[in-house]
Short mmCIF file of C-alpha atoms and ligand atoms in Angstrom, two decimals:
data_model
loop_
_atom_site.label_atom_id
_atom_site.label_comp_id
_atom_site.label_asym_id
_atom_site.label_seq_id
_atom_site.Cartn_x
_atom_site.Cartn_y
_atom_site.Cartn_z
CA UNK A 1 -49.43 -21.52 -46.95
CA UNK A 2 -46.80 -19.42 -48.71
CA UNK A 3 -48.46 -16.30 -47.32
CA UNK A 4 -48.24 -17.56 -43.69
CA UNK A 5 -44.58 -18.25 -44.24
CA UNK A 6 -44.03 -14.74 -45.67
CA UNK A 7 -45.76 -13.21 -42.58
CA UNK A 8 -43.85 -15.48 -40.34
CA UNK A 9 -40.54 -14.27 -41.88
CA UNK A 10 -41.60 -10.66 -41.57
CA UNK A 11 -42.45 -11.11 -37.91
CA UNK A 12 -39.11 -12.81 -37.31
CA UNK A 13 -37.32 -10.00 -39.03
CA UNK A 14 -39.33 -7.48 -36.98
CA UNK A 15 -38.36 -9.21 -33.66
CA UNK A 16 -34.70 -9.38 -34.66
CA UNK A 17 -34.81 -5.71 -35.65
CA UNK A 18 -36.42 -4.84 -32.23
CA UNK A 19 -33.87 -6.81 -30.31
CA UNK A 20 -31.11 -4.95 -32.35
CA UNK A 21 -32.71 -1.59 -31.40
CA UNK A 22 -32.98 -2.60 -27.75
CA UNK A 23 -29.29 -3.62 -27.73
CA UNK A 24 -28.25 -0.53 -29.41
CA UNK A 25 -30.38 1.57 -27.04
CA UNK A 26 -28.55 -0.16 -24.10
CA UNK A 27 -25.30 0.44 -25.82
CA UNK A 28 -25.80 4.08 -26.36
CA UNK A 29 -27.46 4.81 -23.09
CA UNK A 30 -25.59 5.64 -19.89
CA UNK A 31 -25.70 3.87 -16.73
CA UNK A 32 -29.08 3.99 -14.93
CA UNK A 33 -29.83 6.86 -12.52
CA UNK A 34 -31.40 6.58 -9.09
CA UNK A 35 -32.84 8.95 -6.38
CA UNK A 36 -30.47 9.53 -3.61
CA UNK A 37 -30.88 11.38 -0.33
CA UNK A 38 -27.72 12.92 1.09
CA UNK A 39 -27.35 12.50 4.84
CA UNK A 40 -26.47 15.65 6.75
CA UNK A 41 -23.37 14.83 8.93
CA UNK A 42 -20.28 16.52 9.73
CA UNK A 43 -17.18 14.42 10.42
CA UNK A 44 -14.59 15.24 13.10
CA UNK A 45 -11.23 14.94 11.44
CA UNK A 46 -9.34 13.70 14.39
CA UNK A 47 -5.53 12.76 13.94
CA UNK A 48 -6.49 9.21 15.02
CA UNK A 49 -9.12 9.02 12.24
CA UNK A 50 -6.72 10.52 9.69
CA UNK A 51 -4.12 7.78 10.64
CA UNK A 52 -6.66 4.93 10.43
CA UNK A 53 -8.12 6.44 7.28
CA UNK A 54 -4.64 6.32 5.73
CA UNK A 55 -4.21 2.82 6.47
CA UNK A 56 -7.53 1.80 5.08
CA UNK A 57 -7.18 3.96 2.06
CA UNK A 58 -3.71 2.66 1.22
CA UNK A 59 -5.26 -0.91 1.01
CA UNK A 60 -8.61 0.21 -0.58
CA UNK A 61 -8.38 3.37 -2.71
CA UNK A 62 -4.87 4.29 -3.45
CA UNK A 63 -4.18 1.16 -5.63
CA UNK A 64 -6.89 2.38 -8.20
CA UNK A 65 -6.80 6.12 -7.81
CA UNK A 66 -2.92 6.73 -7.52
CA UNK A 67 -1.43 8.02 -10.71
CA UNK A 68 2.18 6.42 -10.86
CA UNK A 69 3.53 9.59 -12.42
CA UNK A 70 1.76 12.28 -10.26
CA UNK A 71 2.18 9.97 -7.26
CA UNK A 72 -1.19 11.54 -6.08
CA UNK A 73 -4.70 10.21 -6.40
CA UNK A 74 -5.39 12.07 -9.56
CA UNK A 75 -6.67 8.82 -11.41
CA UNK A 76 -5.27 6.46 -13.88
CA UNK A 77 -6.07 4.15 -16.74
CA UNK A 78 -7.35 0.88 -15.26
CA UNK A 79 -5.03 -1.12 -17.51
CA UNK A 80 -5.65 -4.05 -14.95
CA UNK A 81 -9.37 -4.26 -15.64
CA UNK A 82 -10.50 -7.31 -17.79
CA UNK A 83 -11.02 -5.92 -21.32
CA UNK A 84 -14.47 -7.08 -21.46
CA UNK A 85 -15.46 -4.18 -19.12
CA UNK A 86 -14.20 -1.56 -21.57
CA UNK A 87 -11.61 1.26 -21.31
CA UNK A 88 -11.94 2.79 -17.91
CA UNK A 89 -10.23 5.66 -16.01
CA UNK A 90 -10.43 6.12 -12.32
CA UNK A 91 -10.90 9.79 -11.14
CA UNK A 92 -9.09 12.73 -9.57
CA UNK A 93 -10.11 12.48 -5.90
CA UNK A 94 -7.64 14.95 -4.52
CA UNK A 95 -8.82 18.08 -2.67
CA UNK A 96 -9.02 20.03 -6.04
CA UNK A 97 -12.31 21.97 -5.88
CA UNK A 98 -13.48 21.30 -9.38
CA UNK A 99 -11.37 18.41 -10.77
CA UNK A 100 -11.19 16.57 -7.49
CA UNK A 101 -13.66 16.14 -4.57
CA UNK A 102 -12.74 19.34 -2.71
CA UNK A 103 -16.18 20.77 -2.93
CA UNK A 104 -17.99 17.53 -1.93
CA UNK A 105 -19.68 17.46 1.50
CA UNK A 106 -19.01 14.65 4.01
CA UNK A 107 -22.56 13.39 3.52
CA UNK A 108 -22.08 13.16 -0.23
CA UNK A 109 -18.92 11.12 0.18
CA UNK A 110 -20.42 8.82 2.77
CA UNK A 111 -23.49 8.47 0.53
CA UNK A 112 -21.66 7.44 -2.56
CA UNK A 113 -19.25 4.98 -0.70
CA UNK A 114 -22.24 3.33 1.04
CA UNK A 115 -24.80 2.95 -1.82
CA UNK A 116 -22.90 3.28 -5.10
CA UNK A 117 -24.99 6.22 -6.43
CA UNK A 118 -23.30 9.31 -7.51
CA UNK A 119 -24.43 12.22 -5.19
CA UNK A 120 -24.20 14.91 -7.90
CA UNK A 121 -25.80 13.07 -10.75
CA UNK A 122 -27.77 10.17 -9.27
CA UNK A 123 -25.77 7.93 -11.85
CA UNK A 124 -25.05 4.38 -10.57
CA UNK A 125 -21.35 3.87 -9.97
CA UNK A 126 -19.90 1.01 -11.98
CA UNK A 127 -18.93 -2.35 -10.53
CA UNK A 128 -15.15 -1.81 -10.62
CA UNK A 129 -15.47 1.18 -8.14
CA UNK A 130 -15.47 -0.18 -4.63
CA UNK A 131 -18.73 0.21 -2.46
CA UNK A 132 -18.63 -0.03 1.33
CA UNK A 133 -22.06 -1.08 2.45
CA UNK A 134 -20.89 -3.05 5.50
CA UNK A 135 -18.01 -0.94 6.70
CA UNK A 136 -18.32 0.49 10.28
CA UNK A 137 -19.16 4.11 10.34
CA UNK A 138 -15.98 4.90 12.20
CA UNK A 139 -13.84 3.33 9.28
CA UNK A 140 -15.82 5.25 6.66
CA UNK A 141 -15.41 8.39 8.45
CA UNK A 142 -11.70 7.69 8.99
CA UNK A 143 -11.25 7.29 5.15
CA UNK A 144 -12.94 10.73 4.60
CA UNK A 145 -10.92 12.29 7.33
CA UNK A 146 -7.84 11.20 5.49
CA UNK A 147 -9.10 12.56 2.13
CA UNK A 148 -9.55 15.87 3.96
CA UNK A 149 -6.06 15.69 5.66
CA UNK A 150 -2.71 17.45 4.84
CA UNK A 151 -1.23 14.14 3.50
CA UNK A 152 0.62 15.10 0.36
CA UNK A 153 -1.25 12.34 -1.66
CA UNK A 154 -4.57 14.25 -1.34
CA UNK A 155 -3.47 17.78 -1.83
CA UNK A 156 -5.34 19.55 -4.64
CA UNK A 157 -3.86 18.95 -8.07
CA UNK A 158 -5.15 20.39 -11.24
CA UNK A 159 -5.47 17.15 -13.35
CA UNK A 160 -8.40 16.69 -15.70
CA UNK A 161 -10.47 13.43 -15.61
CA UNK A 162 -10.33 11.24 -18.63
CA UNK A 163 -13.70 10.00 -19.75
CA UNK A 164 -14.28 6.26 -19.65
CA UNK A 165 -15.91 4.04 -22.34
CA UNK A 166 -17.40 1.07 -20.51
CA UNK A 167 -18.46 -1.88 -22.67
CA UNK A 168 -21.95 -3.01 -23.57
CA UNK A 169 -21.31 -5.79 -21.05
CA UNK A 170 -20.80 -3.43 -18.36
CA UNK A 171 -23.98 -1.43 -19.34
CA UNK A 172 -25.95 -4.53 -19.37
CA UNK A 173 -24.60 -5.54 -15.96
CA UNK A 174 -25.57 -2.05 -14.65
CA UNK A 175 -28.99 -2.35 -15.97
CA UNK A 176 -29.92 -5.88 -15.04
CA UNK A 177 -27.56 -7.29 -12.44
CA UNK A 178 -26.07 -4.51 -10.32
CA UNK A 179 -28.19 -2.59 -8.03
CA UNK A 180 -27.25 0.03 -5.62
CA UNK A 181 -27.28 -0.64 -1.89
CA UNK A 182 -29.73 0.90 0.48
CA UNK A 183 -28.31 3.57 2.79
CA UNK A 184 -28.04 1.87 6.21
CA UNK A 185 -30.89 2.57 8.56
CA UNK A 186 -28.75 2.04 11.72
CA UNK A 187 -25.24 2.88 12.75
CA UNK A 188 -22.80 0.13 11.82
CA UNK A 189 -20.28 -0.45 14.66
CA UNK A 190 -16.80 -1.95 14.54
CA UNK A 191 -16.41 -5.66 15.51
CA UNK A 192 -15.17 -6.83 18.86
CA UNK A 193 -11.51 -6.89 18.20
CA UNK A 194 -10.91 -9.70 20.75
CA UNK A 195 -13.30 -11.94 18.86
CA UNK A 196 -10.92 -13.12 16.14
CA UNK A 197 -13.66 -14.79 13.93
CA UNK A 198 -15.70 -11.54 14.01
CA UNK A 199 -12.72 -9.37 13.22
CA UNK A 200 -11.64 -11.67 10.48
CA UNK A 201 -15.16 -11.61 8.91
CA UNK A 202 -15.19 -7.87 9.05
CA UNK A 203 -11.82 -7.64 7.29
CA UNK A 204 -12.68 -10.25 4.63
CA UNK A 205 -15.92 -8.34 3.96
CA UNK A 206 -14.29 -4.92 3.66
CA UNK A 207 -10.93 -5.52 2.15
CA UNK A 208 -12.22 -6.91 -1.20
CA UNK A 209 -11.21 -10.58 -0.42
CA UNK A 210 -14.79 -11.59 -0.92
CA UNK A 211 -15.12 -9.89 -4.15
CA UNK A 212 -11.88 -11.30 -5.68
CA UNK A 213 -11.97 -14.82 -4.24
CA UNK A 214 -15.47 -15.64 -5.32
CA UNK A 215 -16.27 -17.93 -8.25
CA UNK A 216 -17.86 -15.12 -10.24
CA UNK A 217 -17.46 -11.36 -9.40
CA UNK A 218 -20.96 -10.58 -10.83
CA UNK A 219 -22.48 -12.84 -8.25
CA UNK A 220 -20.90 -11.57 -5.10
CA UNK A 221 -23.19 -11.10 -2.11
CA UNK A 222 -21.62 -8.19 -0.29
CA UNK A 223 -24.20 -8.04 2.52
CA UNK A 224 -24.12 -11.74 3.60
CA UNK A 225 -20.71 -12.68 2.28
CA UNK A 226 -21.09 -16.37 3.13
CA UNK A 227 -23.92 -16.66 0.68
CA UNK A 228 -21.49 -15.51 -2.29
CA UNK A 229 -21.44 -18.64 -4.66
CA UNK A 230 -18.06 -20.40 -4.33
CA UNK A 231 -17.31 -18.41 -1.28
CA UNK A 232 -13.39 -18.09 -0.99
CA UNK A 233 -13.01 -20.89 -3.47
CA UNK A 234 -11.51 -18.64 -6.14
CA UNK A 235 -11.56 -19.17 -9.79
CA UNK A 236 -12.74 -15.60 -10.99
CA UNK A 237 -10.45 -14.04 -13.59
CA UNK A 238 -8.16 -11.02 -13.05
CA UNK A 239 -5.68 -9.30 -15.19
CA UNK A 240 -2.15 -7.74 -14.45
CA UNK A 241 -1.22 -4.34 -15.89
CA UNK A 242 -0.58 -5.90 -19.38
CA UNK A 243 -4.04 -7.54 -19.25
CA UNK A 244 -2.52 -11.01 -19.06
CA UNK A 245 -5.14 -13.21 -17.26
CA UNK A 246 -4.67 -14.91 -13.83
CA UNK A 247 -7.28 -16.54 -11.54
CA UNK A 248 -8.01 -15.96 -7.93
CA UNK A 249 -6.82 -18.79 -5.75
CA UNK A 250 -8.80 -21.13 -3.64
CA UNK A 251 -8.37 -19.89 -0.08
CA UNK A 252 -10.67 -22.27 1.68
CA UNK A 253 -9.19 -24.84 3.97
CA UNK A 254 -9.36 -27.61 1.56
CA UNK A 255 -6.19 -29.52 1.85
CA UNK A 256 -5.68 -30.53 -1.68
CA UNK A 257 -6.75 -27.47 -3.63
CA UNK A 258 -6.95 -24.66 -1.08
CA UNK A 259 -4.73 -23.52 1.82
CA UNK A 260 -5.68 -26.35 4.19
CA UNK A 261 -2.04 -27.40 4.60
CA UNK A 262 -0.78 -23.87 5.31
CA UNK A 263 0.18 -22.98 8.91
CA UNK A 264 -0.71 -19.69 10.30
CA UNK A 265 2.87 -18.61 9.84
CA UNK A 266 2.67 -19.47 6.14
CA UNK A 267 -0.38 -17.41 5.83
CA UNK A 268 1.11 -14.49 7.58
CA UNK A 269 4.15 -14.52 5.33
CA UNK A 270 1.90 -14.71 2.25
CA UNK A 271 -0.31 -11.80 3.34
CA UNK A 272 2.45 -9.59 4.78
CA UNK A 273 5.36 -10.36 2.50
CA UNK A 274 3.52 -11.62 -0.60
CA UNK A 275 5.56 -14.99 -0.67
CA UNK A 276 3.75 -18.34 -0.74
CA UNK A 277 4.97 -21.39 1.24
CA UNK A 278 6.63 -22.64 -1.99
CA UNK A 279 8.70 -19.56 -2.09
CA UNK A 280 6.98 -18.19 -5.17
CA UNK A 281 5.83 -14.51 -5.22
CA UNK A 282 2.00 -13.82 -5.20
CA UNK A 283 1.17 -12.24 -8.58
CA UNK A 284 -0.48 -8.89 -8.97
CA UNK A 285 -3.31 -7.99 -8.55
CA UNK A 286 -2.97 -10.05 -5.24
CA UNK A 287 -1.17 -7.48 -3.32
CA UNK A 288 0.67 -7.99 -0.01
CA UNK A 289 -0.93 -6.09 2.94
CA UNK A 290 1.91 -4.80 5.14
CA UNK A 291 -0.65 -2.50 6.82
CA UNK A 292 -2.30 -5.40 8.60
CA UNK A 293 -1.25 -6.16 12.09
CA UNK A 294 -0.30 -9.85 13.13
CA UNK A 295 -3.47 -9.88 15.17
CA UNK A 296 -5.61 -8.84 12.02
CA UNK A 297 -3.81 -11.49 9.83
CA UNK A 298 -4.27 -14.09 12.48
CA UNK A 299 -8.10 -13.13 12.72
CA UNK A 300 -8.36 -13.43 8.86
CA UNK A 301 -6.80 -16.89 9.09
CA UNK A 302 -9.25 -17.92 12.03
CA UNK A 303 -12.26 -16.77 10.08
CA UNK A 304 -11.29 -18.46 6.74
CA UNK A 305 -10.96 -21.67 8.71
CA UNK A 306 -14.69 -21.57 9.34
CA UNK A 307 -15.57 -21.28 5.63
CA UNK A 308 -16.73 -24.60 4.11
CA UNK A 309 -13.81 -26.21 2.30
CA UNK A 310 -14.21 -26.32 -1.56
CA UNK A 311 -12.59 -28.33 -4.10
CA UNK A 312 -11.29 -26.18 -6.90
CA UNK A 313 -7.83 -26.53 -8.30
CA UNK A 314 -5.56 -23.70 -8.87
CA UNK A 315 -5.69 -22.43 -12.55
CA UNK A 316 -2.13 -21.32 -13.72
CA UNK A 317 -1.75 -17.77 -14.77
CA UNK A 318 -1.27 -16.72 -18.42
CA UNK A 319 2.45 -16.95 -19.25
CA UNK A 320 4.58 -14.41 -20.93
CA UNK A 321 6.57 -15.81 -23.89
CA UNK A 322 10.02 -14.22 -24.68
CA UNK A 323 11.85 -14.00 -27.91
CA UNK A 324 14.79 -16.36 -28.14
CA UNK A 325 17.27 -13.43 -28.17
CA UNK A 326 15.78 -11.69 -25.07
CA UNK A 327 18.43 -10.26 -22.87
CA UNK A 328 19.36 -12.04 -19.55
CA UNK A 329 17.91 -9.05 -17.69
CA UNK A 330 14.49 -9.18 -19.47
CA UNK A 331 14.46 -12.85 -18.54
CA UNK A 332 14.92 -12.19 -14.83
CA UNK A 333 12.35 -9.32 -14.99
CA UNK A 334 9.81 -11.68 -16.52
CA UNK A 335 10.65 -14.67 -14.23
CA UNK A 336 9.80 -12.70 -10.99
CA UNK A 337 6.71 -10.96 -12.38
CA UNK A 338 8.11 -7.53 -12.34
CA UNK A 339 6.21 -6.79 -15.52
CA UNK A 340 2.89 -7.77 -13.97
CA UNK A 341 3.15 -4.48 -11.74
CA UNK A 342 5.55 -2.30 -13.74
CA UNK A 343 4.43 -3.18 -17.21
CA UNK A 344 6.83 -4.17 -20.03
CA UNK A 345 7.91 -0.44 -20.47
CA UNK A 346 8.60 0.19 -16.58
CA UNK A 347 5.27 1.99 -16.19
CA UNK A 348 2.37 0.22 -14.46
CA UNK A 349 1.05 0.71 -11.12
CA UNK A 350 4.53 1.67 -10.07
CA UNK A 351 7.00 3.75 -12.28
CA UNK A 352 10.54 2.47 -12.32
CA UNK A 353 11.65 4.45 -15.25
CA UNK A 354 13.33 7.09 -13.07
CA UNK A 355 15.32 4.47 -11.23
CA UNK A 356 18.28 4.63 -13.55
CA UNK A 357 18.85 8.35 -12.70
CA UNK A 358 17.93 8.24 -8.99
CA UNK A 359 20.17 5.23 -8.17
CA UNK A 360 23.25 5.68 -10.31
CA UNK A 361 25.23 2.79 -8.98
CA UNK A 362 24.14 -0.80 -8.97
CA UNK A 363 24.65 -1.49 -5.37
CA UNK A 364 21.90 1.13 -4.51
CA UNK A 365 19.59 0.00 -7.18
CA UNK A 366 20.04 -3.58 -5.93
CA UNK A 367 19.32 -2.35 -2.45
CA UNK A 368 16.09 -0.69 -3.57
CA UNK A 369 14.87 -3.85 -5.28
CA UNK A 370 15.80 -5.95 -2.36
CA UNK A 371 14.39 -3.83 0.33
CA UNK A 372 12.02 -1.32 -1.32
CA UNK A 373 10.09 -1.01 1.96
CA UNK A 374 13.04 0.96 3.34
CA UNK A 375 12.47 3.61 0.59
CA UNK A 376 8.63 3.19 0.31
CA UNK A 377 7.43 2.06 3.74
CA UNK A 378 3.90 0.70 2.63
CA UNK A 379 4.77 -0.34 -0.87
CA UNK A 380 3.05 -3.39 -2.31
CA UNK A 381 6.27 -4.34 -4.03
CA UNK A 382 7.79 -7.62 -2.76
CA UNK A 383 10.93 -7.60 -0.68
CA UNK A 384 13.14 -9.55 -3.11
CA UNK A 385 16.14 -10.07 -0.72
CA UNK A 386 16.47 -13.94 -0.59
CA UNK A 387 14.09 -14.60 -3.41
CA UNK A 388 15.96 -13.37 -6.49
CA UNK A 389 19.32 -15.18 -6.83
CA UNK A 390 22.41 -13.00 -6.19
CA UNK A 391 23.78 -13.52 -9.58
CA UNK A 392 20.50 -12.27 -11.19
CA UNK A 393 20.74 -8.75 -9.88
CA UNK A 394 23.36 -7.40 -12.31
CA UNK A 395 21.37 -8.44 -15.38
CA UNK A 396 18.17 -7.19 -13.71
CA UNK A 397 19.69 -3.76 -12.88
CA UNK A 398 20.90 -3.52 -16.48
CA UNK A 399 17.38 -4.20 -17.65
CA UNK A 400 15.83 -1.51 -15.27
CA UNK A 401 18.45 0.94 -16.57
CA UNK A 402 17.58 0.05 -20.09
CA UNK A 403 13.82 0.76 -19.52
CA UNK A 404 14.74 4.21 -17.86
CA UNK A 405 16.93 5.14 -20.90
CA UNK A 406 14.34 3.99 -23.47
CA UNK A 407 11.80 6.21 -21.72
CA UNK A 408 14.03 9.25 -21.72
CA UNK A 409 14.98 8.97 -25.28
CA UNK A 410 11.32 8.69 -26.13
CA UNK A 411 10.49 11.76 -24.09
CA UNK A 412 13.25 13.92 -25.63
CA UNK A 413 12.26 13.10 -29.07
C1 HEC B 501 -10.94 -1.06 -8.18
C2 HEC B 501 -10.68 0.34 -8.56
C3 HEC B 501 -11.16 1.34 -7.44
C4 HEC B 501 -11.05 1.33 -6.20
C5 HEC B 501 -10.40 0.26 -5.32
C6 HEC B 501 -11.62 2.56 -5.73
N1 HEC B 501 -12.20 3.33 -6.75
FE1 HEC B 501 -13.04 5.13 -6.65
N2 HEC B 501 -13.35 5.01 -8.65
C7 HEC B 501 -13.00 3.99 -9.53
C8 HEC B 501 -13.60 4.33 -10.79
C9 HEC B 501 -13.29 3.55 -12.03
C10 HEC B 501 -14.23 5.43 -10.73
C11 HEC B 501 -14.98 6.28 -11.80
C12 HEC B 501 -16.41 5.61 -11.78
C13 HEC B 501 -17.27 6.25 -12.97
O1 HEC B 501 -16.79 6.21 -14.09
O2 HEC B 501 -18.39 6.60 -12.64
C14 HEC B 501 -14.16 5.91 -9.29
C15 HEC B 501 -14.76 7.06 -8.76
C16 HEC B 501 -14.67 7.56 -7.44
C17 HEC B 501 -15.25 8.76 -7.06
C18 HEC B 501 -16.14 9.70 -7.69
C19 HEC B 501 -15.29 10.92 -8.27
C20 HEC B 501 -16.05 11.87 -9.05
O3 HEC B 501 -15.62 12.97 -9.46
O4 HEC B 501 -17.05 11.37 -9.68
C21 HEC B 501 -14.97 8.80 -5.62
C22 HEC B 501 -15.27 9.97 -4.70
C23 HEC B 501 -13.99 7.63 -5.31
N3 HEC B 501 -14.03 6.93 -6.55
C24 HEC B 501 -13.56 7.43 -4.03
C25 HEC B 501 -12.85 6.20 -3.75
C26 HEC B 501 -12.47 5.91 -2.41
C27 HEC B 501 -12.57 6.73 -1.13
C28 HEC B 501 -11.94 4.63 -2.44
C29 HEC B 501 -11.40 3.75 -1.34
C30 HEC B 501 -12.43 3.54 -0.28
C31 HEC B 501 -11.99 4.24 -3.91
N4 HEC B 501 -12.66 5.21 -4.66
C32 HEC B 501 -11.54 2.89 -4.32
C33 HEC B 501 -12.24 2.99 -9.17
C34 HEC B 501 -11.84 2.59 -7.91
C1 HEC B 502 -7.86 -7.78 -6.82
C2 HEC B 502 -8.39 -9.01 -6.39
C3 HEC B 502 -7.84 -9.71 -5.09
C4 HEC B 502 -8.11 -9.16 -3.84
C5 HEC B 502 -8.67 -7.85 -3.37
C6 HEC B 502 -7.57 -10.21 -2.94
N1 HEC B 502 -7.01 -11.19 -3.65
FE1 HEC B 502 -6.00 -12.79 -2.93
N2 HEC B 502 -5.50 -13.50 -4.71
C7 HEC B 502 -6.02 -12.82 -5.84
C8 HEC B 502 -5.42 -13.55 -7.02
C9 HEC B 502 -5.62 -13.17 -8.41
C10 HEC B 502 -4.64 -14.67 -6.50
C11 HEC B 502 -3.78 -15.56 -7.24
C12 HEC B 502 -2.34 -14.87 -7.31
C13 HEC B 502 -1.32 -15.75 -8.08
O1 HEC B 502 -1.58 -16.55 -8.89
O2 HEC B 502 -0.19 -15.74 -7.60
C14 HEC B 502 -4.63 -14.47 -5.09
C15 HEC B 502 -3.99 -15.30 -4.09
C16 HEC B 502 -4.23 -15.23 -2.67
C17 HEC B 502 -3.53 -16.21 -1.85
C18 HEC B 502 -2.60 -17.21 -2.14
C19 HEC B 502 -3.21 -18.56 -2.22
C20 HEC B 502 -2.50 -19.61 -2.99
O3 HEC B 502 -2.77 -20.77 -2.86
O4 HEC B 502 -1.43 -19.19 -3.60
C21 HEC B 502 -4.01 -15.70 -0.49
C22 HEC B 502 -3.69 -16.40 0.82
C23 HEC B 502 -5.06 -14.75 -0.76
N3 HEC B 502 -5.06 -14.44 -2.06
C24 HEC B 502 -5.70 -14.14 0.36
C25 HEC B 502 -6.38 -12.97 0.16
C26 HEC B 502 -7.02 -12.26 1.25
C27 HEC B 502 -7.17 -12.78 2.68
C28 HEC B 502 -7.56 -11.09 0.81
C29 HEC B 502 -8.30 -9.91 1.56
C30 HEC B 502 -7.45 -9.32 2.48
C31 HEC B 502 -7.30 -11.13 -0.61
N4 HEC B 502 -6.67 -12.20 -0.94
C32 HEC B 502 -7.64 -10.08 -1.62
C33 HEC B 502 -6.81 -11.79 -6.02
C34 HEC B 502 -7.25 -10.94 -4.92
C1 HEC B 503 3.28 -6.13 -6.55
C2 HEC B 503 3.75 -5.08 -7.53
C3 HEC B 503 5.19 -4.90 -7.80
C4 HEC B 503 6.08 -5.91 -8.22
C5 HEC B 503 5.72 -7.36 -8.54
C6 HEC B 503 7.41 -5.23 -8.39
N1 HEC B 503 7.16 -3.96 -8.01
FE1 HEC B 503 8.71 -2.57 -8.08
N2 HEC B 503 7.50 -1.14 -7.35
C7 HEC B 503 6.14 -1.26 -7.16
C8 HEC B 503 5.51 0.01 -6.90
C9 HEC B 503 4.07 0.28 -6.50
C10 HEC B 503 6.59 0.88 -6.80
C11 HEC B 503 6.58 2.33 -6.41
C12 HEC B 503 6.86 2.52 -5.00
C13 HEC B 503 5.76 2.71 -4.12
O1 HEC B 503 5.24 3.91 -3.97
O2 HEC B 503 5.08 1.83 -3.62
C14 HEC B 503 7.75 0.19 -7.09
C15 HEC B 503 9.08 0.71 -7.12
C16 HEC B 503 10.12 0.07 -7.70
C17 HEC B 503 11.49 0.68 -7.89
C18 HEC B 503 11.87 2.16 -7.46
C19 HEC B 503 11.53 3.21 -8.39
C20 HEC B 503 11.79 4.48 -7.96
O3 HEC B 503 11.62 5.51 -8.76
O4 HEC B 503 12.26 4.78 -6.92
C21 HEC B 503 12.36 -0.19 -8.49
C22 HEC B 503 13.70 0.04 -9.01
C23 HEC B 503 11.45 -1.37 -8.67
N3 HEC B 503 10.14 -1.05 -8.22
C24 HEC B 503 11.87 -2.56 -9.38
C25 HEC B 503 11.25 -3.71 -9.32
C26 HEC B 503 11.82 -4.93 -9.95
C27 HEC B 503 13.14 -5.11 -10.63
C28 HEC B 503 10.79 -5.87 -9.83
C29 HEC B 503 10.93 -7.36 -10.09
C30 HEC B 503 11.91 -8.18 -9.52
C31 HEC B 503 9.63 -5.25 -9.27
N4 HEC B 503 9.97 -3.89 -8.94
C32 HEC B 503 8.55 -5.92 -8.90
C33 HEC B 503 5.39 -2.45 -7.42
C34 HEC B 503 5.82 -3.72 -7.69
#
């Protein structure tokens, strides 16, 4: 009896040891690699495509690849990635021949964006890099035309890539859950833009709404979006630039917990201006989309109406707590969620640390805060005019200046 017990223990010990080795192997190993065949194709970089590509990329690529300091798509730390995925940097995708993608062929770019397999290494591309398996050929080609264009944001810049350290969870997901997409066997055409529901579905599939507004990001069905569990019902967790948690909202037409009581005008204001019907700003990473036309927004609204309404109450975002002696300016900065994009130091997806020097008097600085679109036409920053109270601008400007001064004393030390 005793012997059986002893062997049993040894066996158990062995199994635990093996599991340990398997976990360690997964941890130390890289993402899986796959065979990939690169299509031979040459894209015509017409001005129409460059313009269309710029619009698409400004909604889909720039937010992750633009570095707030270089202002170009040279890559940045993904401080807005939930920490369980690890420490991740996006890459330099300017036209630089070795550090960027200047030497990639059009076929290599299309292949990677479609399938999620790196064309040079065969390495699978992690879940936090976008894939476009359903986007029309014309739109994918347009994004590439923009990457090849003379736009200042894509010009070659000699900036090294910083290696990422994805977590064990990410590696596990990459081995077990996430599989690359097959390269499309047929051309993918644009939807009929007169058919609002079809256009809306196309935009919801391709602008990330489906990924973010699902119940669980790891269970998103990108090919048949309506089969995504909790489709448009929200609930998945996201983080702002300080890694404070917030949850995707329910955007089905459930009247109590979704947007069932929103008029089309309410929805347009939320999408275009980033302001909800209750006057509150949408919090980052939900970014307003000034690039969308009224017809496109109206089409998304029409399509969302066709999704089955789900009951799922809004979960409040994680709050910031301030010290009792916080300045009036810091209070305003926090109240409106400036720190969710600009960080507590002034540097986040946008950098406001130069604003003190650039706009030496408060009336200009106030104007920049109120109407930033006048200065940065496609900015995701909310137009604060009418939202922030007039008496709050003076302390807010003082705080912005304070952040600028703190940054310059740090830099000169
Ligand atoms: C949510 C953030 C995110 C978005 C949005 C995003 N990317 Fe990326 N991208 C990444 C990350 C992270 C990597 C690095 C992946 C890795 O470590 O393998 C990457 C890598 C790449 C690479 C590979 C570069 C190289 O040298 O290996 C290319 C090309 C690229 N992205 C293009 C794009 C384009 C084009 C878009 C818009 C259609 C886009 N990305 C949108 C995060 C993003
Ligand atoms: C990066 C993830 C992400 C993407 C992409 C995204 N959303 Fe959101 N969305 C969120 C989060 C998080 C919230 C909650 C923000 C808050 O708490 O203020 C939200 C809120 C909203 C709201 C406000 C709902 C309410 O009740 O307050 C609407 C409407 C909305 N999103 C529509 C869309 C549409 C349409 C798309 C695609 C064009 C989209 N979102 C893309 C993450 C995302
Ligand atoms: C949704 C994200 C977001 C929020 C919220 C936000 N900003 Fe910004 N802001 C940006 C981005 C991005 C830029 C850089 C301009 C650009 O290229 O879009 C910017 C630019 C600025 C600038 C100009 C910087 C310069 O160098 O010209 C100032 C000043 C500024 N923001 C202040 C604020 C204040 C104050 C708040 C809060 C009331 C705020 N922002 C909220 C994203 C945001």
